[in-house]
Coordinates of C-alpha atoms in Angstrom, one line a residue:
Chain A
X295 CA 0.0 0.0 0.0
X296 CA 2.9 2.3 -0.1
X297 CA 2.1 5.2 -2.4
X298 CA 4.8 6.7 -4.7
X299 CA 3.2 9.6 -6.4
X300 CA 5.3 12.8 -5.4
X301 CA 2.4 14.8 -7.0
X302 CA -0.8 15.4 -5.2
X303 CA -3.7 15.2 -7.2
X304 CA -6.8 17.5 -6.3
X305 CA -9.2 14.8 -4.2
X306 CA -11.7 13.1 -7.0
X307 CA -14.9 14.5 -8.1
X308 CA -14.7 17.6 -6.1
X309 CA -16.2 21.2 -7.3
X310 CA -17.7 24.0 -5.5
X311 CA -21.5 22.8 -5.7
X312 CA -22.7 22.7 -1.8
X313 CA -24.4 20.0 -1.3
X314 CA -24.6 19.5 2.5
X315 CA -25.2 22.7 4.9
X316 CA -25.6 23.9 8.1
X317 CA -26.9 27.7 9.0
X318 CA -26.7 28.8 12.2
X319 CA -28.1 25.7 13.8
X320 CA -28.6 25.6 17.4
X321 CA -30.1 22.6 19.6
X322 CA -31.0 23.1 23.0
X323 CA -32.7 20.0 24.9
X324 CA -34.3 22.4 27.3
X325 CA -32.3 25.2 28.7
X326 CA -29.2 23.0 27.8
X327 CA -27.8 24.4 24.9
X328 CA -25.8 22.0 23.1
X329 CA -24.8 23.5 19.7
X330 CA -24.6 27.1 19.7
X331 CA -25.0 28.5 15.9
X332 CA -23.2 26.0 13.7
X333 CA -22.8 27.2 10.0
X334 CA -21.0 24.9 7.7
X335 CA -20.6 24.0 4.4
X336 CA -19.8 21.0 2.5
X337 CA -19.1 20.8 -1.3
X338 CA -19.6 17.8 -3.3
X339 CA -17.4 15.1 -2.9
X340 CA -15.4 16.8 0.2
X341 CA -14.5 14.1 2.9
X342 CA -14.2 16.3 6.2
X343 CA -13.6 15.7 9.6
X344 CA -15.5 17.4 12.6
X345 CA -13.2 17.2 16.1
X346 CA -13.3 18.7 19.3
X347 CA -13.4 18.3 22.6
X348 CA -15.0 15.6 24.5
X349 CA -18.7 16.2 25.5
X350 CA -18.9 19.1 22.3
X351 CA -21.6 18.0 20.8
X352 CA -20.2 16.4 17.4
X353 CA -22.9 13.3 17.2
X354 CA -25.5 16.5 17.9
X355 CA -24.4 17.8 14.8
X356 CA -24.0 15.1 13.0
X357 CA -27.7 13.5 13.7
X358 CA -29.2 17.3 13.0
X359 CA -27.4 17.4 9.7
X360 CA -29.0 13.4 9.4
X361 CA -31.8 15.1 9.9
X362 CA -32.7 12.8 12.7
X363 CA -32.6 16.2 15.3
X364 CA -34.6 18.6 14.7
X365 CA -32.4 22.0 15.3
X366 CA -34.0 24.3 17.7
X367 CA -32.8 27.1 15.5
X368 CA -31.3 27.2 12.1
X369 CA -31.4 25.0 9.1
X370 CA -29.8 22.0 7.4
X371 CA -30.1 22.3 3.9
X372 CA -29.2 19.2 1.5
X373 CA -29.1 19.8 -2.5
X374 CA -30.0 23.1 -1.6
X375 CA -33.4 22.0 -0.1
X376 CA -34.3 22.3 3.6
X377 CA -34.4 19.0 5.4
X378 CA -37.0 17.6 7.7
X379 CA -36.4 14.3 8.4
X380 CA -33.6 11.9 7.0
X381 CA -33.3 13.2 3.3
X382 CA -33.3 10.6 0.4
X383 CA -29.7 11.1 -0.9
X384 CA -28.0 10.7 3.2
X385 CA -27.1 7.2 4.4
X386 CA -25.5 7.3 7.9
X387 CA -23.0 4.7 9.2
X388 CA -22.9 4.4 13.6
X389 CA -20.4 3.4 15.7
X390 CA -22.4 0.9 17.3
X391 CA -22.4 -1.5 14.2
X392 CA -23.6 -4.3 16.9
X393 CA -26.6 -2.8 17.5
X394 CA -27.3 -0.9 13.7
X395 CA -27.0 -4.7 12.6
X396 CA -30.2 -6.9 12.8
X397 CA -29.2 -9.6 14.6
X398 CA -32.8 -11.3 12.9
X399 CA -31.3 -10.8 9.3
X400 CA -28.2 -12.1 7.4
X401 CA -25.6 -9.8 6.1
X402 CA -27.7 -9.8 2.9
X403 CA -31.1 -8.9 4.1
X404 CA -29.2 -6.3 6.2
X405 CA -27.7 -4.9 3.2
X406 CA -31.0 -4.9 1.3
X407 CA -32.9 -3.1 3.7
X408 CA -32.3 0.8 2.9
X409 CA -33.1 -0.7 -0.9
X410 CA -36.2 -2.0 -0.5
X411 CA -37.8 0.7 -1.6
X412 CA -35.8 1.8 -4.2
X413 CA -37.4 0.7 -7.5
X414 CA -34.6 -1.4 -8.8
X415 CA -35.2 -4.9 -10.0
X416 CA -34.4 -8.0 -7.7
X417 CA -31.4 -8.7 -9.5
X418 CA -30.3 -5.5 -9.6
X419 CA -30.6 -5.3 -6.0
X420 CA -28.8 -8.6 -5.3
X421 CA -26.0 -7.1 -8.0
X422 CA -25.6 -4.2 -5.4
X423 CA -25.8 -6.1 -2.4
X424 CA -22.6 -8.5 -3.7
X425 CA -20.9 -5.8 -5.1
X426 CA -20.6 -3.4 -1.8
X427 CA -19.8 -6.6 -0.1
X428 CA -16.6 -7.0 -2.5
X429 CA -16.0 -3.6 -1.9
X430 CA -15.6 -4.0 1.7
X431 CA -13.7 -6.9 1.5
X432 CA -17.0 -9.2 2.6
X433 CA -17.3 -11.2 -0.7
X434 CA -18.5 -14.1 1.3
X435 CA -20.0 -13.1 3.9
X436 CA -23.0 -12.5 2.6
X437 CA -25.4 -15.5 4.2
X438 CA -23.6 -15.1 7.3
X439 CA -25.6 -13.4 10.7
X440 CA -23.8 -9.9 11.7
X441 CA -23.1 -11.8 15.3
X442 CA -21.0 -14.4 13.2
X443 CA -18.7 -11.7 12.7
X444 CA -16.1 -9.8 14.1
X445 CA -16.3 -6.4 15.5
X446 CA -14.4 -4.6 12.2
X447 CA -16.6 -7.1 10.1
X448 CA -19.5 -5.7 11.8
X449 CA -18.9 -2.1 10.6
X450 CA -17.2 -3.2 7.0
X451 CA -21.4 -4.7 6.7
X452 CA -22.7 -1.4 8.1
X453 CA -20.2 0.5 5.2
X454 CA -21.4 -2.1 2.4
X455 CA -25.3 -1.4 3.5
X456 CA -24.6 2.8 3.1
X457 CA -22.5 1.6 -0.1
X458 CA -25.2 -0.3 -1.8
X459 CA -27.9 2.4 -1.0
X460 CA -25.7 4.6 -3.3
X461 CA -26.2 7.7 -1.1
X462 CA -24.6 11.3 -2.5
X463 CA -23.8 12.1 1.3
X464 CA -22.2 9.7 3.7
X465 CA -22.4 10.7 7.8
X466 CA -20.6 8.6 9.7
X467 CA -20.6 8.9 13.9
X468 CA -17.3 7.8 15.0
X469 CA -17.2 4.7 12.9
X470 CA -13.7 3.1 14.1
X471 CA -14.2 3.9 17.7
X472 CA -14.7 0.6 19.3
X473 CA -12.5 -1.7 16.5
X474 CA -8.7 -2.6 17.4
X475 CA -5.9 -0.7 15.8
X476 CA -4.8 -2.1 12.9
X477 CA -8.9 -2.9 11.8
X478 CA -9.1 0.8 12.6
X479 CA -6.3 1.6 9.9
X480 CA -7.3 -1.1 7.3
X481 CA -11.1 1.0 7.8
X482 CA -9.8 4.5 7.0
X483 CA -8.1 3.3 4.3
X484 CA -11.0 1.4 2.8
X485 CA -12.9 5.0 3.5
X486 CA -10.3 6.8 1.4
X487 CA -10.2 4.0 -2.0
X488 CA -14.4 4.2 -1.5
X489 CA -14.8 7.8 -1.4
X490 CA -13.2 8.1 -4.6
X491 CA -14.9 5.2 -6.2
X492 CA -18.4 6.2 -5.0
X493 CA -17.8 9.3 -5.6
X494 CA -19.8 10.3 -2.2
X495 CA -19.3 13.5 0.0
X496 CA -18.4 12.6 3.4
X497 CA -19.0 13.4 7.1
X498 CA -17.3 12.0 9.6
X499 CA -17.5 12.6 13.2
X500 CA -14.4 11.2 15.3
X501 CA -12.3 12.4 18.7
X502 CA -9.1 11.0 16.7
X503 CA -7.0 14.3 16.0
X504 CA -4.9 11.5 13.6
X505 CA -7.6 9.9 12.2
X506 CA -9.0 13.1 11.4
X507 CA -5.9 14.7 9.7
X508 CA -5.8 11.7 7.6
X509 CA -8.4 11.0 6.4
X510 CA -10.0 14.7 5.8
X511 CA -9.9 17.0 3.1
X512 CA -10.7 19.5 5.4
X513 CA -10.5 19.4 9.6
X514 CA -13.7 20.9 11.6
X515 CA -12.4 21.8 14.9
X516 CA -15.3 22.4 17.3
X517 CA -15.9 24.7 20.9
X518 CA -16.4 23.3 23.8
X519 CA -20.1 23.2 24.8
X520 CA -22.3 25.4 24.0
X521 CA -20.5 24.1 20.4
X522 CA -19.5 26.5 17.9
X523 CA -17.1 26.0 14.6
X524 CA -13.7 27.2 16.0
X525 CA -12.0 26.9 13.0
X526 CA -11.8 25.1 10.0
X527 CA -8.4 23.6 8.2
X528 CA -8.0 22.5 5.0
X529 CA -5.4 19.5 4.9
X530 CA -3.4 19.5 1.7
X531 CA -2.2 16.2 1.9
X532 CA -3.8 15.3 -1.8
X533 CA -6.0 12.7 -2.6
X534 CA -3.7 9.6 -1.8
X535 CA -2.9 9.0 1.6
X536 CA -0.8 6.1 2.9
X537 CA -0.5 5.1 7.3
X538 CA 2.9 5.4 7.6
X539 CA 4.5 7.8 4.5
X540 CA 1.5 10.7 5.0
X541 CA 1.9 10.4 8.8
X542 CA 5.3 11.1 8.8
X543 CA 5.2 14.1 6.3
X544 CA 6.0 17.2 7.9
X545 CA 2.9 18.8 6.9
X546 CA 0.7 16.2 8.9
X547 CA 2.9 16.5 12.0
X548 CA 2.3 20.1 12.0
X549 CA -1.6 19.8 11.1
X550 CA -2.1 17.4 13.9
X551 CA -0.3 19.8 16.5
X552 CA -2.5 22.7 15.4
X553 CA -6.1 20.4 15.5
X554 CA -5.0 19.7 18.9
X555 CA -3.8 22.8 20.2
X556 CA -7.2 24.0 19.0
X557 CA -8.9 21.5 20.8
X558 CA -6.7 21.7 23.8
X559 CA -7.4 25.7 24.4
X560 CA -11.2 24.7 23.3
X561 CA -11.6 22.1 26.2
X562 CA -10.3 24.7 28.9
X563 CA -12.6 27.2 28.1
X564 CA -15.4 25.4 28.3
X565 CA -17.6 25.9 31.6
X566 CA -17.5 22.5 33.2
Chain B
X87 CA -12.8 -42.0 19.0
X88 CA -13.3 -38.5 18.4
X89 CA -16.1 -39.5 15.6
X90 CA -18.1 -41.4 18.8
X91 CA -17.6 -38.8 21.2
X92 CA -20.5 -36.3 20.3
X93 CA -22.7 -39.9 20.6
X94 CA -21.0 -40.9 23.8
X95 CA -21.7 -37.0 25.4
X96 CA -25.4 -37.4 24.4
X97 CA -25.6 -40.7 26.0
X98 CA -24.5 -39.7 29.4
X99 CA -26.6 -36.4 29.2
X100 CA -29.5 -38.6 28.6
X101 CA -28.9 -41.3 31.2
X102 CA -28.1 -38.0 33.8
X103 CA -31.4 -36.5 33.0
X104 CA -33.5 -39.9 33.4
X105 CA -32.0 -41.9 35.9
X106 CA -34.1 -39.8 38.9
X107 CA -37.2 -40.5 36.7
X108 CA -36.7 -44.2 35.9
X109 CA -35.9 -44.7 39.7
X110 CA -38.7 -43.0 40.7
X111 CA -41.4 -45.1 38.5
X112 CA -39.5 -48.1 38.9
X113 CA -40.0 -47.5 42.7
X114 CA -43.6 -46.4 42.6
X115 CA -44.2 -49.5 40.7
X116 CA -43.0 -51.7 43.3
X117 CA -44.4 -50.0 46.3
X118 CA -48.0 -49.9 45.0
X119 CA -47.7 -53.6 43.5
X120 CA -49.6 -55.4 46.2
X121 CA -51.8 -52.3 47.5
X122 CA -55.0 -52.4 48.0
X123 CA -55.8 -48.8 48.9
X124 CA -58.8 -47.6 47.0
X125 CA -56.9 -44.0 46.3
X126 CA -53.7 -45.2 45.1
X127 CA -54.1 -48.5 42.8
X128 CA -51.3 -50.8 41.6
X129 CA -49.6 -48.0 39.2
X130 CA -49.9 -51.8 37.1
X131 CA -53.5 -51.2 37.0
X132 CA -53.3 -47.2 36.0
X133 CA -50.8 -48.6 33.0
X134 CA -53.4 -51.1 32.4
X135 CA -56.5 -48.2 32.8
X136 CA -54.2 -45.8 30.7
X137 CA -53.9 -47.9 27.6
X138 CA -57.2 -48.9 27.5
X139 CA -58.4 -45.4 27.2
X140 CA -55.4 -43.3 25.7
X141 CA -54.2 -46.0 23.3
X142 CA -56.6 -44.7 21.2
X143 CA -60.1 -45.7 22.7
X144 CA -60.7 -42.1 24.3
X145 CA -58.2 -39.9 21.7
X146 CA -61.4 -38.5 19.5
X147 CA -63.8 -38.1 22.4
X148 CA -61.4 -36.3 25.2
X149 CA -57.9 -35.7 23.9
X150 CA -58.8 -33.8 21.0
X151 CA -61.4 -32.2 22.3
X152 CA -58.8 -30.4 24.9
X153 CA -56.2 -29.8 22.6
X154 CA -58.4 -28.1 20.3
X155 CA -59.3 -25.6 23.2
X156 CA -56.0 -25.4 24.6
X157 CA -54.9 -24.4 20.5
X158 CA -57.8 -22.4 19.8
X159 CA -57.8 -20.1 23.3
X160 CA -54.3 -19.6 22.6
X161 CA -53.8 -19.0 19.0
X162 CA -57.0 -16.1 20.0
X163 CA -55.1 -14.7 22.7
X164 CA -51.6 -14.5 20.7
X165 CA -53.9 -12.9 18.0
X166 CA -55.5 -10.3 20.0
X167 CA -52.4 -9.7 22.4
X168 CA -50.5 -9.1 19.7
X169 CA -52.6 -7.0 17.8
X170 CA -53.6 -4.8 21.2
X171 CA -50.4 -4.6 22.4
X172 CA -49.0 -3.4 19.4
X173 CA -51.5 -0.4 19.5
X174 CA -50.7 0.1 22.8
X175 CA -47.1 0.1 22.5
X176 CA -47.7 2.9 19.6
X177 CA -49.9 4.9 21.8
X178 CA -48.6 6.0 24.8
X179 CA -51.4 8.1 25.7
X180 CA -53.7 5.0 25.5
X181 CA -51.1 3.1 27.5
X182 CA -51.5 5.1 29.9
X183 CA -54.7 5.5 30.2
X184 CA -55.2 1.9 30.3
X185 CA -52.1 0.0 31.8
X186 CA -53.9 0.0 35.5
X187 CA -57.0 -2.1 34.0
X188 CA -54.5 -4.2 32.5
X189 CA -52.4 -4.9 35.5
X190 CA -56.1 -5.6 37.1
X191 CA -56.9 -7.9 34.8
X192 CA -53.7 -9.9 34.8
X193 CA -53.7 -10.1 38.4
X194 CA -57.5 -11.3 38.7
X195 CA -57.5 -14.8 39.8
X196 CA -58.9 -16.9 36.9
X197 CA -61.2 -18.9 38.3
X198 CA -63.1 -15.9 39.9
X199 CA -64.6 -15.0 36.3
X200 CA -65.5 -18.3 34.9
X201 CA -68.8 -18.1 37.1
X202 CA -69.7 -15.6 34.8
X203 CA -68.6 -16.7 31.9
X204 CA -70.9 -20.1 32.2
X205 CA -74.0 -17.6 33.2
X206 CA -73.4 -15.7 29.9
X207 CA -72.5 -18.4 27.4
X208 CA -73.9 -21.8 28.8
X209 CA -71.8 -24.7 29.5
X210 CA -70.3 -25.6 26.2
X211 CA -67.5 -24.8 23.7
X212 CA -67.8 -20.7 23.8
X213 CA -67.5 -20.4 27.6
X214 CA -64.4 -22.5 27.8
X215 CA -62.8 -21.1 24.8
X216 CA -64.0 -17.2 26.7
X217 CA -62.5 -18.4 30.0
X218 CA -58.8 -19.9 28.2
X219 CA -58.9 -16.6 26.1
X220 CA -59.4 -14.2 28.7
X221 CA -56.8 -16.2 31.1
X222 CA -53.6 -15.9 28.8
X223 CA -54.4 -12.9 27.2
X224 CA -52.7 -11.2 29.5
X225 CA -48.7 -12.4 29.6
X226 CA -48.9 -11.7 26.1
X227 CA -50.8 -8.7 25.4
X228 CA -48.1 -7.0 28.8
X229 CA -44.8 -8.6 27.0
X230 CA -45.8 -7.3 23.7
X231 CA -46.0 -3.6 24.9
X232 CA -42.6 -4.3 26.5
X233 CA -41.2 -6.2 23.8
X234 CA -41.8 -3.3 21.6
X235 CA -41.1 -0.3 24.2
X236 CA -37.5 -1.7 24.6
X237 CA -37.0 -1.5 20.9
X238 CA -33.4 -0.7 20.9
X239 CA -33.0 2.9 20.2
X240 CA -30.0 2.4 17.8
X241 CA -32.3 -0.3 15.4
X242 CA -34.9 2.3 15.6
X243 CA -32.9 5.3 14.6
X244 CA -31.3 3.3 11.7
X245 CA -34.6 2.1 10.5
X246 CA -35.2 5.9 10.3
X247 CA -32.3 7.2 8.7
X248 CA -32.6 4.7 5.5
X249 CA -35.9 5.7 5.8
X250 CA -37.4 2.5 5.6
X251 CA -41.5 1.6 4.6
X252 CA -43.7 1.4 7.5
X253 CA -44.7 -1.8 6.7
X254 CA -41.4 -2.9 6.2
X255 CA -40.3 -0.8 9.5
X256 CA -43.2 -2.8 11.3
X257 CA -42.5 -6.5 10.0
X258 CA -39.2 -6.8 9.6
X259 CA -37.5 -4.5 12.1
X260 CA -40.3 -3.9 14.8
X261 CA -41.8 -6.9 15.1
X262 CA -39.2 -9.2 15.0
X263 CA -37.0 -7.0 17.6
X264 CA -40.2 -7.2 20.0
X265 CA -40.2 -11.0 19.5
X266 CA -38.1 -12.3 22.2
X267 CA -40.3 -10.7 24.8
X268 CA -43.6 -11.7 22.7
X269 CA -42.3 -15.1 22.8
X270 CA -41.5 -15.2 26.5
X271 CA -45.1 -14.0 26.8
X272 CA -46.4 -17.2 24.6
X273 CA -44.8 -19.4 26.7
X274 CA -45.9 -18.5 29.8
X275 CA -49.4 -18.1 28.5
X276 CA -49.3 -21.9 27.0
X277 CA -48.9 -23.0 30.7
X278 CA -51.8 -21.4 31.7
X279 CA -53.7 -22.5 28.8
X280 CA -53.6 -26.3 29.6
X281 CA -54.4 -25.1 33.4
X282 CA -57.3 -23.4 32.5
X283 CA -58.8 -25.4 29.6
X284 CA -58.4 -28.7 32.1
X285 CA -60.3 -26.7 35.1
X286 CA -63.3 -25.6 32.0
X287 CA -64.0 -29.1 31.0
X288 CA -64.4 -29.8 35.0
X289 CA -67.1 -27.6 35.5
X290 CA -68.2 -26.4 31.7
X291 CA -68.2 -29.6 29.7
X292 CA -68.7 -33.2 28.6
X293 CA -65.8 -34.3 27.1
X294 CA -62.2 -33.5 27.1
X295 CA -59.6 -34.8 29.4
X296 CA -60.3 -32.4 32.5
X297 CA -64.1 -33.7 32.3
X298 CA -62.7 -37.1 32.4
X299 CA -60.6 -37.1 34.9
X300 CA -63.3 -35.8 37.5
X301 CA -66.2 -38.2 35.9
X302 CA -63.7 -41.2 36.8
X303 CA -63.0 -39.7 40.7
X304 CA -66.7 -39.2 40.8
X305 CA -67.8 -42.7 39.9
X306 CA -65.0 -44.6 41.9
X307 CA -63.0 -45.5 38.6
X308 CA -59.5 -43.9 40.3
X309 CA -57.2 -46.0 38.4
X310 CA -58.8 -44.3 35.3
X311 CA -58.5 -40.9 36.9
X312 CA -55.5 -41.2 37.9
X313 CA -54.7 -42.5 34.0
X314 CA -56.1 -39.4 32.9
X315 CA -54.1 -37.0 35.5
X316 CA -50.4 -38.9 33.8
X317 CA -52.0 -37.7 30.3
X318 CA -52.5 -34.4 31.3
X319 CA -49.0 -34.3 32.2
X320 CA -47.5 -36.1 29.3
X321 CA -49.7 -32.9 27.4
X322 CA -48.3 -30.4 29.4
X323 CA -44.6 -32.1 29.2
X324 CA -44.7 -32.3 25.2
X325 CA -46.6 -29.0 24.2
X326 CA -43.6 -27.6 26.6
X327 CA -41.2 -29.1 24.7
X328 CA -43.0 -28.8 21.4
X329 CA -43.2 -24.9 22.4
X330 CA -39.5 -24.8 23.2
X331 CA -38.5 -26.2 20.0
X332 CA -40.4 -24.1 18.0
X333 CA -38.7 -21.3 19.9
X334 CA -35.3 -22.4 19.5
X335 CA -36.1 -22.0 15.8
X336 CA -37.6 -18.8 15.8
X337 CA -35.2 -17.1 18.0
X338 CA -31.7 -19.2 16.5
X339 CA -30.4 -15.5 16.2
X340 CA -31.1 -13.9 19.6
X341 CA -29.7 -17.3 21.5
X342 CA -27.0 -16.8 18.5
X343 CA -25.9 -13.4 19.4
X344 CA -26.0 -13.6 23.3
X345 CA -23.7 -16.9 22.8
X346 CA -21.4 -14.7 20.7
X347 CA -21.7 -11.7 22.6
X348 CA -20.9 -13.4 25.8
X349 CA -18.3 -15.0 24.1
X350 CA -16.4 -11.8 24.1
X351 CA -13.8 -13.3 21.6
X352 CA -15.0 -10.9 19.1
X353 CA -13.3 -7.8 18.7

């Protein structure tokens, strides 16, 4: 996997169309405000990153913008168009792959699921179903139960079910946060080679400054709660990334030290 | 070896479960051999009394009868628990409204309606099939509101964000996440059902197996009522069992994941 291209390609598929926003959302569950006027934009085919510190509410944001919150100000606008309610183009992958799973259905019928009410012939379906499978490295997994599996397994099935739903936004809520190490690399990297395959705009929530760095396009650093954008940093590490040669560039040591000096001074000004 | 070892381990586990049973018959049969105690005949003679009517004299005229209630009472009360329950669980307000007359009705002691039941519908096949009905309703109509009230939040929010059909939401995510509890709920219901349906036919009828059993202890024929009382637990031993294999089916999944989950291997 080591990659020998000393020029950086511009990240696939990207131009300036937004196709996922936030305006100055705000969620408060009661007098507890949790996001405090977000505004964000996403372009097409961006992969970015949204980090901060623990207990800012990054999974708020992420399920408003799945439009599974409803902010209690502001809007989420996808295509251009206001959401209310999960919007058609938006599949979202959990951490909790062992509980996203049904345990009742094989790999397959969990994969089919999100298509069953696409209007897309059987086979067709079934062509879909095998071929996110491949793409996640599950070719034969398919008749297996999600319990059968292992934990990075688990969330490869959960990737291959937003895959084969062919969604033009990807969330994901810290997706790698409870699979080992070297599953958790193997995962970003299957992330990257998908993105560009798929041709999908991505949101990914993590508290992983290196994760983040890595894998984004751009880095989302959050406040502390009540959660605003503090800032937000492009990473110009081009479009192919590799574990060891990118993370020992220069450029990703020195991202990674501001993200987390951002998030540092962030998490000591919050009120505790 | 290894090839007769799965044989040999089922062995033994058989022989552990019935040696206590064996020993117990075998001892009862010798003990009563020679008695001549009115109440507790030669268990010789209840063998004799049992095949004469269960193998397969009586089978049309009592067994079936029973069964059929037992089946019928609790096929109703998985339909109607199911289907209330369900519209309970999705109504909260309702639920509320109505979870005191619930618990009330659960914790009524059975026999205390069936009185009234036999002064509304006669003695006959409605009044037993009423009084089996209105006795196992309960466990499953409670464990369905439960079953789908504990929904895991996660299945539910994923169900959501694909956006899946309500029907399809219902059937194959809903329903079948509700179903351990709902089956939990069957089961203990089916106890109740053979319970019940024996105490109707005691008081409400003139055939099945409970009728039988108290025609024989009325007209002196105890080796025949005590024939019938080993039936009714041979009943209530195999539907159990019948129950439990039918469940081990349904649920190969939820037994599936606990194993693995427990397991902990998986990471």
């Amino acid at each position: 996997m080591t990659s020998l291209s000393k020029t950086e390609p511009d990240p696939p598929g990207r131009d300036a169309r937004v196709v996922l926003s936030a305006r100055g959302v705000r969620k408060a569950f009661g007098s507890r405000v949790i996001l405090e006027d977000i505004t964000l934009d996403v372009p097409h085919g961006e992969f970015i990153c949204i980090v901060g510190p623990s207990g800012a509410g990054k999974t708020t944001l992420l399920r408003c913008m799945a439009g599974l919150l409803k902010p209690t100000a502001g809007t989420v606008t996808v295509d251009g168009a206001q959401i209310d309610g999960p919007p058609e183009p938006m599949a979202v992958v959990l951490q909790d792959y062992s509980r996203s799973l049904l345990p009742w259905m094989t790999v397959r019928a969990n994969v089919l699921l999100p298509l069953r009410r696409r209007r897309l012939s059987r086979s067709e379906k079934h062509q879909r179903i095998d071929e996110a499978l491949a793409a996640v490295g599950l070719p034969a997994a398919a008749d297996q139960y999600p319990w059968q599996l292992s934990g990075g397994m688990q969330q490869r099935v959960s990737i291959a079910r937003a895959l084969a739903y062919r969604p033009e936004i990807l969330l994901m809520d810290e997706p790698f946060a409870s699979v080992d190490a070297q599953t958790r690399a193997d995962l970003e990297d299957l992330m990257l080679e998908l993105r560009a395959r798929y041709d999908m705009t991505i949101a990914l929530v993590t508290h992983d400054i290196d994760e983040a760095v890595y894998l984004a396009d751009r880095v989302v650093v959050l406040s502390g709660s009540p959660t605003r954008v503090t800032k937000s940093i492009p990473v110009p590490l081009g479009a192919t990334r590799d574990q060891v040669e990118t993370k020992a560039r220069t450029e990703f040591v020195e991202l990674r030290g501001h993200v987390m000096t951002l998030i540092r001074s962030a998490s000591r000004s919050t009120r505790v | 070896m290894s090839s007769l070892r799965p044989v040999t381990i089922r062995i033994r586990t058989l022989a552990q479960e019935l040696w206590l049973p064996v020993a117990l018959v075998t001892a009862w049969w010798f003990a009563s051999k020679d008695s001549t105690s009115v109440y507790f005949p030669p268990l010789s003679r209840i063998m004799e009394s049992f095949r004469d009517l269960w193998l397969f004299e009586r089978v049309g005229s009592d067994v079936v009868p029973t069964l059929q209630t037992v089946f019928l009472g609790l096929g109703l009360s998985v339909l109607i628990g199911v289907a209330v329950g369900t519209v309970l669980a999705f109504w909260p307000p309702v639920h509320r409204a109505v979870e005191p007359m619930l618990q009330f009705g659960w914790s009524i002691p059975k026999l205390a309606i069936l009185p009234a039941i036999m002064a509304i519908f006669g003695i006959g096949s409605e009044t037993r099939l009423v009084f089996v009905v209105l006795g196992t309703v309960w466990p499953i109509l409670l464990s369905t509101v439960e079953g789908f009230r504990s929904l895991d939040a996660v299945v539910v929010e994923t169900a959501r964000s694909y956006r899946v059909r309500t029907v399809d939401r219902f059937f194959r995510i809903y329903l079948p996440g509700a179903s351990p509890a709902i089956i939990a709920g069957i089961r203990t219901s089916l106890e109740i059902a053979l319970a019940l349906t024996v105490v109707s036919e005691m008081v409400a009828s003139s055939s099945g197996v409970g009728f039988f059993v108290l025609q024989s202890q009325q007209s002196f024929a105890i080796p025949d009522m005590w024939a019938g009382a080993l039936l009714l637990g041979i009943i209530g031993y195999a539907l159990n069992l019948g129950f439990r294999l039918i469940e081990h089916r349904v649920l190969r999944w939820h037994t599936g994941r606990i194993a693995a989950v427990s397991g902990g291997e998986h990471s």
